[in-house]
Amino acid sequence: MGFVPFLLLLSFLSTLVISSKAQPSRVKIGALFTYNSTIGRSAKAAIEMAMADVNANPRVLNGSHLDVLMQDTNCSGFLGTIEALQLMENEVVAILGPQSSEIAHIIANVANELNVPLLSFAATDPTLSSLQYRPFFLRTTLSDQFQMSAIADIVSYFGWREVVSIFTDNDYGRGGTISLGDALNGKRMKISYKAAIPPGANQDRISDALVQVNLMESRVYVVHVNPDSGLEIFRAAKNLGMMGSGYVWIVTDWLASVLDTYLQPDSEIMDVIQGVLVLRQHVPDSNLKRAFVSRWNKVNAGIGLNTYGLYAYDSVWLTAYAIDRFLREGDIIAFSSDSKLNNTTGSAINLSSLKLFDRGQKMLKQILNSKFMGVTGDVQFGQDQNLIHPTYEILNIAGTGLRQIGFWSNHSGLSTAVPEKVYNKTLNSSNANHQLYSVIWPGQIADTPRGWVFPNNGKILRIGVPYRASYKEFLTKDNSPDGVQGYCIDVFKAAVNLLPYPVPYKFTLFGDGKKNPNYNELVQNVANNVFSAAVGDIAITTNRTRIVDFTQPYTESGLVIVAPVKERDSNAWAFLKPFTVEMWGIMGLFFLFVGAVVWILEHRSNTEFRGPPRQQLITICWFSFSTMFFAHRENTVSTLGRFVLLVWLFVVLILTQSYTASLTSMLTVQQLSTGIQGLDSLRSSSDPIGYQVGSFARNYLIEELDIPESRLVQLDTPEDYARMLDLGPKKGGVVAVVDELPYIESFLSNNCKFQIVGQEFTKSGWGFAFPRDSPLAMDLSTAILTLSENGDLQRIHDKWLTRTSCDTQGETEIDSNRLSIGSFSGLFLICGVACIIALLIFALRILCQYSKYSSQVVEENLELPVMERSVKRPTRLTSIKDLLSFVDKKEEEIKSVMKRKSSEKDKSHRTDPCSEGGSVSPT
């Protein structure tokens, strides 16, 4: 044999050896779950079917046989952990499971140590997604993180604020409840009570827990328990009367798994869960799924198929595809001893039998990069090592079956559209776009339950009421059964009477009654649950809304300034006040201007406007100012003069009427003056400022307006207001008082010597305070709006607060009544335009007459003999002086001269023998 053939033979044999090592005859994976459980029964049959299908497919594993070594954990965390270690002794390349989240927390650490991928098709605890359990723990089902986000969206969709979580007290239940709380907090909702039920609890323990749940306010229950004992909760709830109207039950996907495992659920089970909302992992409909379900019904008669069985089936195929790619790329399945586990001398536990999967990292990479179409749809991992497109069906149990009312996905939120049809569309998943079909609630009720009631533990609301020392019309102590009365109390009682449920309450006075209490302390007591609520004249401020919830304001409020005022004595020139100085000046100019215009228009034709210059000047002035009283004695005869006079008399009429009205107002309205005109002048002043004890005005003046605390003077009663304002800052009093508008209105109704100056500089209202997220605050807000709409709120206001108010118009009101040029600019413009138009028409008419008159004078000069023309001076008018002389002539005189010359010309024309058409008389 030659050397070259020998090398070829050696190479061939080496390839065979490597190939035999790289393609083992059998590949082992493990499976860890509880056989006799709701999930385990379905998962066991699904894994067996998947193993058979993989081994029957020649395109997978290239002839290697897939062995699935299954271990029964018997619902025990301890046994499950031991059996998981036993599986790893058998040098498995991957483990399917465990079913229990509790076991997964332990085994995930072992898998990370030995580099063995752990693919759980049932451990849904969200905390398993933390970095502590990565990278070798993979979830081939949906994390409860998504399920709890779906529940939070459902709670928000129906407008509830609080829920009660009923859960199994293990890693699975606690992890889901924590995730639910996070999802609710993100939407400003919360878990108001957590009812932890021990694993394997008997009926008595479950009933005791539900009795405590029924004492809570919330009637929205989220049940997240183990499938095998979950129905016992509803049997106990049914016995306690908690499955009737007003209750809301939202159940995680364990109940759907239970119902799916029954081929035909019996009537007893369906009867105890009527009206419940159930979530189920959504598996898209496909030909592959329909074929699998058909085979399942033939092979596994009597065993129901739930979604966890489908995920278990796909988990086997996911592992098989990954192993196939692993082997095809030339990787070798090999195990070696872990040096960390060999140092266990002195221990009876043989940990050294656990082997390290040498190529576990590459196997993990193949699994994470898998992408195929399974019976559950697209099987593909995202960057967070969770399956893509988490989707849930939302079911409503009614009658003998389940009604599908919608879907939830992290892409579209709550929707009635099938999720896989909208994955490629850009959607707005905000709550405003959420949609669900109608729900039949427990008790066969179609209307959405309110979701909360007052607790049945006999607790009465302890309502804090400020014990006021002043302004007792708002709140005061009395001898009635309630112990208090006033405007605020009547509003609260009227609103409570509109609620569709009874509200037991008891008023508790806050303060000693000798001085007004601190309202900030009262609100803080509500936040600290010392009081169940606070009712009274409580202003809604920013700081207070940070710690409590307020109802809709039942009255407007805001800080105003009240200051002392005094009457101003009228002086000798008070009659000039209606018009401003500029207005008087413009009026005088227009009187003279219109008088001059009328004189120009009337001078040539009206003898009353002629005479010596002095007389004419007097006529202009007299005519101008006499029109103010319509007492002018000169008559206008020209059309243009009458037009101008008509427009001017209209202007004069408006001016005189406005003057009369303004002067009357100023003489009849009290004229007031004060040193403080508003907020700016108050801040710039250095004088003391009064405020009501207990009011938020003190903090506002100091913190918001930067007014020194040394300027603030505490006042207790309205009598203190009046006394300190009367004294004034120079005698130990205050320059002004800052308080809320309702108090000031009550104060001014009996004190006419004071007035509000400036504008209200805060905008707020009075409301009732409740602890954060209290549903009663929302219902009372609706009731207050109803009181406002039907007029009851105004009637209560009139009963307690209506008073005869003083006239408090001040100097600013008087100044605002003064009439300026801007008020009559339109009138003056009309009058001015009318005068200009009349003058233009008059000028055009004069020029026309002047032209005719001038031409006739020239013709007359030409008809004279030459000697006379040379001696006589030309009479053609060519200078301004002549034009003014022409204008100064009477109209009648000009017309008479022009008429005479015209007739002489006609006569001369008829007697001229040389004229055209003339004839010679016969002799």
Tab-separated table of C-alpha atoms in Angstrom, residues 182-567:
chain	number	residue	atom	x	y	z
A	182	ASP	CA	-46.293	47.003	40.786
A	183	ALA	CA	-48.673	46.969	37.811
A	184	LEU	CA	-51.463	48.615	39.821
A	185	ASN	CA	-49.166	51.270	41.282
A	186	GLY	CA	-48.150	52.240	37.768
A	187	LYS	CA	-51.792	53.198	37.164
A	188	ARG	CA	-52.360	54.884	40.553
A	189	MET	CA	-54.242	51.894	41.971
A	190	LYS	CA	-53.288	49.564	44.775
A	191	ILE	CA	-53.798	46.282	46.608
A	192	SER	CA	-55.743	47.261	49.717
A	193	TYR	CA	-55.490	43.852	51.400
A	194	LYS	CA	-53.473	40.676	50.856
A	195	ALA	CA	-55.079	37.389	51.887
A	196	ALA	CA	-52.384	34.709	51.998
A	197	ILE	CA	-53.667	31.127	51.999
A	198	PRO	CA	-51.209	28.416	53.076
A	199	PRO	CA	-50.504	25.663	50.515
A	200	GLY	CA	-52.814	22.706	51.119
A	201	ALA	CA	-55.119	24.730	53.396
A	202	ASN	CA	-58.357	23.001	54.377
A	203	GLN	CA	-61.838	24.434	53.955
A	204	ASP	CA	-61.887	25.981	57.418
A	205	ARG	CA	-58.636	27.897	56.839
A	206	ILE	CA	-59.915	29.141	53.489
A	207	SER	CA	-63.241	30.234	55.005
A	208	ASP	CA	-61.485	32.106	57.804
A	209	ALA	CA	-59.371	33.980	55.256
A	210	LEU	CA	-62.430	34.888	53.180
A	211	VAL	CA	-64.278	36.155	56.245
A	212	GLN	CA	-61.473	38.644	56.764
A	213	VAL	CA	-61.572	39.548	53.069
A	214	ASN	CA	-65.305	40.227	53.287
A	215	LEU	CA	-64.701	42.772	56.046
A	216	MET	CA	-62.643	44.953	53.689
A	217	GLU	CA	-64.011	47.845	51.646
A	218	SER	CA	-62.875	46.539	48.274
A	219	ARG	CA	-65.101	44.066	46.474
A	220	VAL	CA	-62.656	43.411	43.637
A	221	TYR	CA	-60.822	40.142	44.284
A	222	VAL	CA	-57.842	38.836	42.316
A	223	VAL	CA	-57.317	35.107	42.925
A	224	HIS	CA	-53.842	33.736	42.184
A	225	VAL	CA	-53.582	30.254	43.677
A	226	ASN	CA	-52.570	26.717	42.736
A	227	PRO	CA	-54.892	25.032	40.234
A	228	ASP	CA	-55.442	21.894	42.311
A	229	SER	CA	-56.931	23.703	45.319
A	230	GLY	CA	-58.311	26.882	43.747
A	231	LEU	CA	-61.905	25.706	43.387
A	232	GLU	CA	-62.131	25.290	47.165
A	233	ILE	CA	-61.899	29.079	47.455
A	234	PHE	CA	-65.008	29.554	45.340
A	235	ARG	CA	-66.907	26.851	47.204
A	236	ALA	CA	-66.135	28.661	50.458
A	237	ALA	CA	-67.047	32.026	48.894
A	238	LYS	CA	-70.342	30.594	47.702
A	239	ASN	CA	-71.167	29.406	51.208
A	240	LEU	CA	-70.305	32.852	52.614
A	241	GLY	CA	-72.554	34.650	50.109
A	242	MET	CA	-69.620	36.271	48.334
A	243	MET	CA	-70.619	35.198	44.818
A	244	GLY	CA	-73.639	37.489	44.606
A	245	SER	CA	-74.172	40.950	43.105
A	246	GLY	CA	-71.652	43.658	43.953
A	247	TYR	CA	-68.671	41.294	43.992
A	248	VAL	CA	-65.973	41.119	41.325
A	249	TRP	CA	-63.730	38.061	40.904
A	250	ILE	CA	-60.752	38.164	38.559
A	251	VAL	CA	-58.876	34.886	38.334
A	252	THR	CA	-55.466	34.192	36.819
A	253	ASP	CA	-54.949	31.469	34.239
A	254	TRP	CA	-54.962	28.583	36.738
A	255	LEU	CA	-58.774	28.395	36.556
A	256	ALA	CA	-58.731	28.163	32.764
A	257	SER	CA	-56.264	25.285	33.070
A	258	VAL	CA	-58.601	23.528	35.496
A	259	LEU	CA	-61.625	23.949	33.241
A	260	ASP	CA	-59.670	22.884	30.155
A	261	THR	CA	-58.642	19.603	31.811
A	262	TYR	CA	-62.310	18.690	32.242
A	263	LEU	CA	-63.833	17.325	29.088
A	264	GLN	CA	-67.178	18.486	30.410
A	265	PRO	CA	-67.154	20.490	33.673
A	266	ASP	CA	-69.983	19.422	35.955
A	267	SER	CA	-72.753	21.789	36.933
A	268	GLU	CA	-71.517	22.065	40.539
A	269	ILE	CA	-68.197	23.588	39.439
A	270	MET	CA	-69.824	25.996	36.980
A	271	ASP	CA	-72.387	27.048	39.563
A	272	VAL	CA	-69.813	28.312	42.059
A	273	ILE	CA	-67.846	30.382	39.532
A	274	GLN	CA	-70.651	32.221	37.722
A	275	GLY	CA	-69.736	35.786	36.680
A	276	VAL	CA	-65.995	35.291	37.191
A	277	LEU	CA	-63.460	36.880	34.829
A	278	VAL	CA	-60.733	34.438	33.851
A	279	LEU	CA	-57.451	34.895	31.991
A	280	ARG	CA	-56.028	32.213	29.728
A	281	GLN	CA	-52.810	32.191	27.750
A	282	HIS	CA	-53.779	32.836	24.152
A	283	VAL	CA	-52.731	30.195	21.626
A	284	PRO	CA	-53.353	31.349	18.042
A	285	ASP	CA	-55.510	29.126	15.908
A	286	SER	CA	-53.504	27.295	13.228
A	287	ASN	CA	-53.546	24.125	11.167
A	288	LEU	CA	-50.726	22.729	13.301
A	289	LYS	CA	-52.669	23.321	16.489
A	290	ARG	CA	-55.893	21.843	15.090
A	291	ALA	CA	-54.038	18.718	13.914
A	292	PHE	CA	-52.399	18.313	17.306
A	293	VAL	CA	-55.698	18.696	19.168
A	294	SER	CA	-57.272	16.125	16.866
A	295	ARG	CA	-54.477	13.646	17.586
A	296	TRP	CA	-54.672	14.418	21.295
A	297	ASN	CA	-58.357	13.548	21.459
A	298	LYS	CA	-57.637	10.181	19.825
A	299	VAL	CA	-54.515	9.275	21.800
A	300	ASN	CA	-55.327	10.706	25.239
A	301	ALA	CA	-58.941	9.859	25.788
A	302	GLY	CA	-60.162	11.197	29.113
A	303	ILE	CA	-57.305	13.683	29.594
A	304	GLY	CA	-58.079	17.334	28.974
A	305	LEU	CA	-55.581	19.542	27.155
A	306	ASN	CA	-54.678	22.902	28.675
A	307	THR	CA	-52.281	25.565	27.459
A	308	TYR	CA	-49.476	24.272	29.691
A	309	GLY	CA	-49.655	20.963	27.831
A	310	LEU	CA	-49.206	22.841	24.553
A	311	TYR	CA	-46.207	24.742	25.956
A	312	ALA	CA	-44.719	21.436	27.227
A	313	TYR	CA	-45.076	19.925	23.740
A	314	ASP	CA	-43.318	22.899	22.110
A	315	SER	CA	-40.614	22.828	24.812
A	316	VAL	CA	-39.599	19.303	23.691
A	317	TRP	CA	-39.403	20.426	20.073
A	318	LEU	CA	-37.490	23.581	21.067
A	319	THR	CA	-34.895	21.423	22.822
A	320	ALA	CA	-34.726	18.942	19.949
A	321	TYR	CA	-34.148	21.667	17.333
A	322	ALA	CA	-31.419	23.209	19.489
A	323	ILE	CA	-29.662	19.859	19.985
A	324	ASP	CA	-29.894	19.167	16.270
A	325	ARG	CA	-28.178	22.458	15.377
A	326	PHE	CA	-25.678	21.891	18.182
A	327	LEU	CA	-24.641	18.525	16.729
A	328	ARG	CA	-24.712	19.635	13.102
A	329	GLU	CA	-22.197	22.387	13.900
A	330	GLY	CA	-19.767	19.725	15.150
A	331	ASP	CA	-20.177	20.306	18.874
A	332	ILE	CA	-19.754	17.296	21.141
A	333	ILE	CA	-21.906	16.412	24.123
A	334	ALA	CA	-19.390	15.963	26.899
A	335	PHE	CA	-19.410	16.277	30.695
A	336	SER	CA	-16.626	16.782	33.181
A	337	SER	CA	-16.224	16.979	36.934
A	338	ASP	CA	-16.796	20.310	38.689
A	339	SER	CA	-13.832	21.065	40.941
A	340	LYS	CA	-16.099	22.990	43.314
A	341	LEU	CA	-18.189	19.885	43.945
A	342	ASN	CA	-15.230	17.601	44.581
A	343	ASN	CA	-14.267	19.420	47.777
A	344	THR	CA	-17.031	17.804	49.827
A	345	THR	CA	-14.995	15.515	52.019
A	346	GLY	CA	-16.689	14.462	55.200
A	347	SER	CA	-20.191	14.680	53.676
A	348	ALA	CA	-22.375	11.673	52.925
A	349	ILE	CA	-23.932	13.517	49.971
A	350	ASN	CA	-22.153	12.465	46.800
A	351	LEU	CA	-22.152	15.793	44.962
A	352	SER	CA	-19.188	14.732	42.876
A	353	SER	CA	-21.570	12.656	40.761
A	354	LEU	CA	-22.965	15.896	39.316
A	355	LYS	CA	-21.159	16.662	36.068
A	356	LEU	CA	-20.498	19.957	34.310
A	357	PHE	CA	-21.889	20.207	30.759
A	358	ASP	CA	-18.785	21.356	28.859
A	359	ARG	CA	-20.611	22.904	25.920
A	360	GLY	CA	-23.589	24.154	27.907
A	361	GLN	CA	-23.039	27.766	26.827
A	362	LYS	CA	-23.300	26.790	23.154
A	363	MET	CA	-26.392	24.700	23.824
A	364	LEU	CA	-27.962	27.683	25.600
A	365	LYS	CA	-27.135	29.895	22.627
A	366	GLN	CA	-28.796	27.464	20.239
A	367	ILE	CA	-31.941	27.489	22.387
A	368	LEU	CA	-32.067	31.268	22.621
A	369	ASN	CA	-31.608	31.603	18.843
A	370	SER	CA	-34.417	29.156	18.075
A	371	LYS	CA	-37.261	30.326	15.920
A	372	PHE	CA	-39.963	28.007	14.627
A	373	MET	CA	-43.726	27.643	14.347
A	374	GLY	CA	-45.097	25.424	17.089
A	375	VAL	CA	-48.559	24.482	18.250
A	376	THR	CA	-48.507	27.604	20.486
A	377	GLY	CA	-47.591	29.896	17.578
A	378	ASP	CA	-44.252	31.622	17.022
A	379	VAL	CA	-41.654	30.183	19.404
A	380	GLN	CA	-38.963	32.819	19.760
A	381	PHE	CA	-37.180	34.503	22.655
A	382	GLY	CA	-36.772	38.229	23.107
A	383	GLN	CA	-33.811	40.044	24.571
A	384	ASP	CA	-35.199	39.567	28.085
A	385	GLN	CA	-35.285	35.760	27.552
A	386	ASN	CA	-39.104	35.808	27.553
A	387	LEU	CA	-41.240	34.521	24.692
A	388	ILE	CA	-42.293	37.237	22.270
A	389	HIS	CA	-45.891	38.417	21.845
A	390	PRO	CA	-47.325	37.677	25.321
A	391	THR	CA	-51.088	37.490	24.879
A	392	TYR	CA	-54.030	36.501	27.071
A	393	GLU	CA	-57.664	35.750	26.406
A	394	ILE	CA	-60.175	37.350	28.778
A	395	LEU	CA	-63.062	35.000	29.490
A	396	ASN	CA	-66.329	35.464	31.345
A	397	ILE	CA	-67.985	32.441	32.914
A	398	ALA	CA	-71.707	32.563	32.313
A	399	GLY	CA	-74.173	29.710	32.179
A	400	THR	CA	-72.504	26.451	31.244
A	401	GLY	CA	-69.570	27.833	29.314
A	402	LEU	CA	-66.963	30.534	28.860
A	403	ARG	CA	-67.603	33.756	26.915
A	404	GLN	CA	-64.620	35.409	25.288
A	405	ILE	CA	-64.948	39.161	25.929
A	406	GLY	CA	-61.581	40.268	24.580
A	407	PHE	CA	-57.824	39.916	24.512
A	408	TRP	CA	-54.842	41.536	26.156
A	409	SER	CA	-51.373	41.916	24.678
A	410	ASN	CA	-48.449	44.152	25.468
A	411	HIS	CA	-48.887	45.615	21.983
A	412	SER	CA	-52.565	46.572	21.897
A	413	GLY	CA	-53.674	46.423	25.543
A	414	LEU	CA	-57.312	45.414	25.999
A	415	SER	CA	-58.897	44.785	22.647
A	416	THR	CA	-61.649	42.795	20.987
A	417	ALA	CA	-59.434	42.189	17.928
A	418	VAL	CA	-57.390	39.007	17.606
A	419	PRO	CA	-53.836	40.095	18.629
A	420	GLU	CA	-51.884	38.350	15.872
A	421	LYS	CA	-53.772	40.404	13.274
A	422	VAL	CA	-52.546	43.715	14.705
A	423	TYR	CA	-48.931	42.892	15.608
A	424	ASN	CA	-47.626	44.750	12.560
A	425	LYS	CA	-49.851	47.795	13.078
A	426	THR	CA	-48.954	50.880	15.071
A	427	LEU	CA	-51.467	51.133	17.892
A	428	ASN	CA	-52.091	53.406	20.831
A	429	SER	CA	-52.420	51.130	23.867
A	430	SER	CA	-53.602	53.889	26.224
A	431	ASN	CA	-56.636	53.225	28.410
A	432	ALA	CA	-58.798	55.447	26.210
A	433	ASN	CA	-58.482	52.925	23.359
A	434	HIS	CA	-59.154	49.797	25.427
A	435	GLN	CA	-62.202	47.772	24.462
A	436	LEU	CA	-63.991	44.733	25.875
A	437	TYR	CA	-67.344	43.125	25.235
A	438	SER	CA	-70.033	43.258	27.916
A	439	VAL	CA	-69.657	41.207	31.077
A	440	ILE	CA	-72.200	39.222	33.089
A	441	TRP	CA	-71.114	39.754	36.695
A	442	PRO	CA	-71.824	37.568	39.755
A	443	GLY	CA	-75.510	37.596	40.556
A	444	GLN	CA	-76.344	37.765	36.830
A	445	ILE	CA	-75.832	41.554	36.872
A	446	ALA	CA	-75.022	43.420	33.637
A	447	ASP	CA	-74.123	46.761	35.230
A	448	THR	CA	-70.499	47.151	36.295
A	449	PRO	CA	-70.252	46.762	40.104
A	450	ARG	CA	-69.055	49.762	42.074
A	451	GLY	CA	-66.198	47.599	43.363
A	452	TRP	CA	-66.299	48.635	47.010
A	453	VAL	CA	-68.639	48.956	49.975
A	454	PHE	CA	-68.333	50.072	53.521
A	455	PRO	CA	-66.760	47.295	55.551
A	456	ASN	CA	-69.020	44.960	57.468
A	457	ASN	CA	-66.836	45.048	60.557
A	458	GLY	CA	-69.010	47.571	62.365
A	459	LYS	CA	-66.562	50.407	61.860
A	460	ILE	CA	-68.110	53.877	61.759
A	461	LEU	CA	-66.385	56.695	59.945
A	462	ARG	CA	-64.788	59.047	62.435
A	463	ILE	CA	-65.057	62.444	60.784
A	464	GLY	CA	-63.014	65.325	62.083
A	465	VAL	CA	-64.773	68.718	62.210
A	466	PRO	CA	-62.929	71.960	63.050
A	467	TYR	CA	-64.271	73.493	66.269
A	468	ARG	CA	-64.354	77.134	65.191
A	469	ALA	CA	-64.314	80.168	67.473
A	470	SER	CA	-65.514	82.589	64.773
A	471	TYR	CA	-67.708	82.609	61.679
A	472	LYS	CA	-69.956	80.041	63.314
A	473	GLU	CA	-72.408	80.134	60.437
A	474	PHE	CA	-69.970	77.827	58.651
A	475	LEU	CA	-69.405	75.409	61.550
A	476	THR	CA	-70.317	75.411	65.195
A	477	LYS	CA	-71.035	73.055	68.061
A	478	ASP	CA	-74.672	72.516	69.062
A	479	ASN	CA	-76.889	70.145	71.053
A	480	SER	CA	-78.241	68.186	68.092
A	481	PRO	CA	-77.581	64.423	67.717
A	482	ASP	CA	-74.734	65.209	65.324
A	483	GLY	CA	-73.223	67.661	67.798
A	484	VAL	CA	-72.418	70.192	65.067
A	485	GLN	CA	-74.285	72.390	62.612
A	486	GLY	CA	-73.592	74.937	59.915
A	487	TYR	CA	-73.286	75.473	56.207
A	488	CYS	CA	-70.499	72.897	55.684
A	489	ILE	CA	-72.331	70.243	57.724
A	490	ASP	CA	-75.544	70.669	55.735
A	491	VAL	CA	-73.658	70.328	52.442
A	492	PHE	CA	-71.976	67.114	53.616
A	493	LYS	CA	-75.208	65.565	54.899
A	494	ALA	CA	-77.056	66.462	51.690
A	495	ALA	CA	-74.304	64.860	49.600
A	496	VAL	CA	-74.269	61.693	51.736
A	497	ASN	CA	-78.031	61.373	51.349
A	498	LEU	CA	-77.559	61.139	47.573
A	499	LEU	CA	-75.248	58.120	47.829
A	500	PRO	CA	-76.838	54.790	46.830
A	501	TYR	CA	-75.597	53.131	50.023
A	502	PRO	CA	-75.632	53.961	53.732
A	503	VAL	CA	-72.617	55.694	55.237
A	504	PRO	CA	-72.272	55.323	59.001
A	505	TYR	CA	-70.372	58.274	60.432
A	506	LYS	CA	-69.780	60.207	63.602
A	507	PHE	CA	-68.574	63.804	63.869
A	508	THR	CA	-65.633	64.488	66.171
A	509	LEU	CA	-64.703	68.071	67.037
A	510	PHE	CA	-61.099	69.085	66.413
A	511	GLY	CA	-59.948	72.013	68.550
A	512	ASP	CA	-60.909	73.610	71.826
A	513	GLY	CA	-63.403	76.183	70.524
A	514	LYS	CA	-61.478	79.056	72.070
A	515	LYS	CA	-59.584	79.732	68.903
A	516	ASN	CA	-59.749	78.340	65.402
A	517	PRO	CA	-57.777	75.085	65.034
A	518	ASN	CA	-54.859	74.564	62.662
A	519	TYR	CA	-56.350	73.178	59.465
A	520	ASN	CA	-53.039	71.700	58.296
A	521	GLU	CA	-52.962	69.532	61.420
A	522	LEU	CA	-56.536	68.448	60.772
A	523	VAL	CA	-55.673	67.341	57.221
A	524	GLN	CA	-52.530	65.576	58.473
A	525	ASN	CA	-54.665	63.597	60.932
A	526	VAL	CA	-56.726	62.362	57.997
A	527	ALA	CA	-53.558	61.277	56.208
A	528	ASN	CA	-52.408	59.483	59.386
A	529	ASN	CA	-55.797	57.684	59.667
A	530	VAL	CA	-56.584	59.387	62.975
A	531	PHE	CA	-59.764	60.543	61.246
A	532	SER	CA	-61.578	58.698	58.476
A	533	ALA	CA	-62.333	62.062	56.846
A	534	ALA	CA	-62.448	65.792	57.564
A	535	VAL	CA	-65.543	67.901	56.913
A	536	GLY	CA	-65.582	71.659	57.132
A	537	ASP	CA	-64.368	74.876	55.593
A	538	ILE	CA	-61.133	73.226	54.406
A	539	ALA	CA	-59.384	75.022	51.576
A	540	ILE	CA	-57.951	72.792	48.836
A	541	THR	CA	-54.292	73.728	48.629
A	542	THR	CA	-51.352	72.155	46.821
A	543	ASN	CA	-49.592	70.902	49.948
A	544	ARG	CA	-52.772	69.319	51.283
A	545	THR	CA	-53.547	67.482	48.036
A	546	ARG	CA	-50.171	65.748	48.319
A	547	ILE	CA	-51.274	63.806	51.394
A	548	VAL	CA	-55.067	63.417	51.071
A	549	ASP	CA	-57.769	63.285	48.420
A	550	PHE	CA	-60.372	66.063	48.267
A	551	THR	CA	-63.884	65.970	46.913
A	552	GLN	CA	-65.150	68.299	44.238
A	553	PRO	CA	-65.166	71.869	45.699
A	554	TYR	CA	-68.607	72.760	47.043
A	555	THR	CA	-67.891	76.496	47.192
A	556	GLU	CA	-65.385	78.836	45.609
A	557	SER	CA	-62.701	80.375	47.754
A	558	GLY	CA	-59.525	82.386	47.456
A	559	LEU	CA	-57.500	84.967	49.317
A	560	VAL	CA	-58.588	88.599	49.134
A	561	ILE	CA	-57.500	91.831	50.808
A	562	VAL	CA	-59.901	93.903	52.907
A	563	ALA	CA	-58.887	97.410	53.954
A	564	PRO	CA	-60.504	100.383	55.743
A	565	VAL	CA	-62.105	103.123	53.673
A	566	LYS	CA	-63.751	106.497	54.314
A	567	GLU	CA	-66.113	108.779	52.429
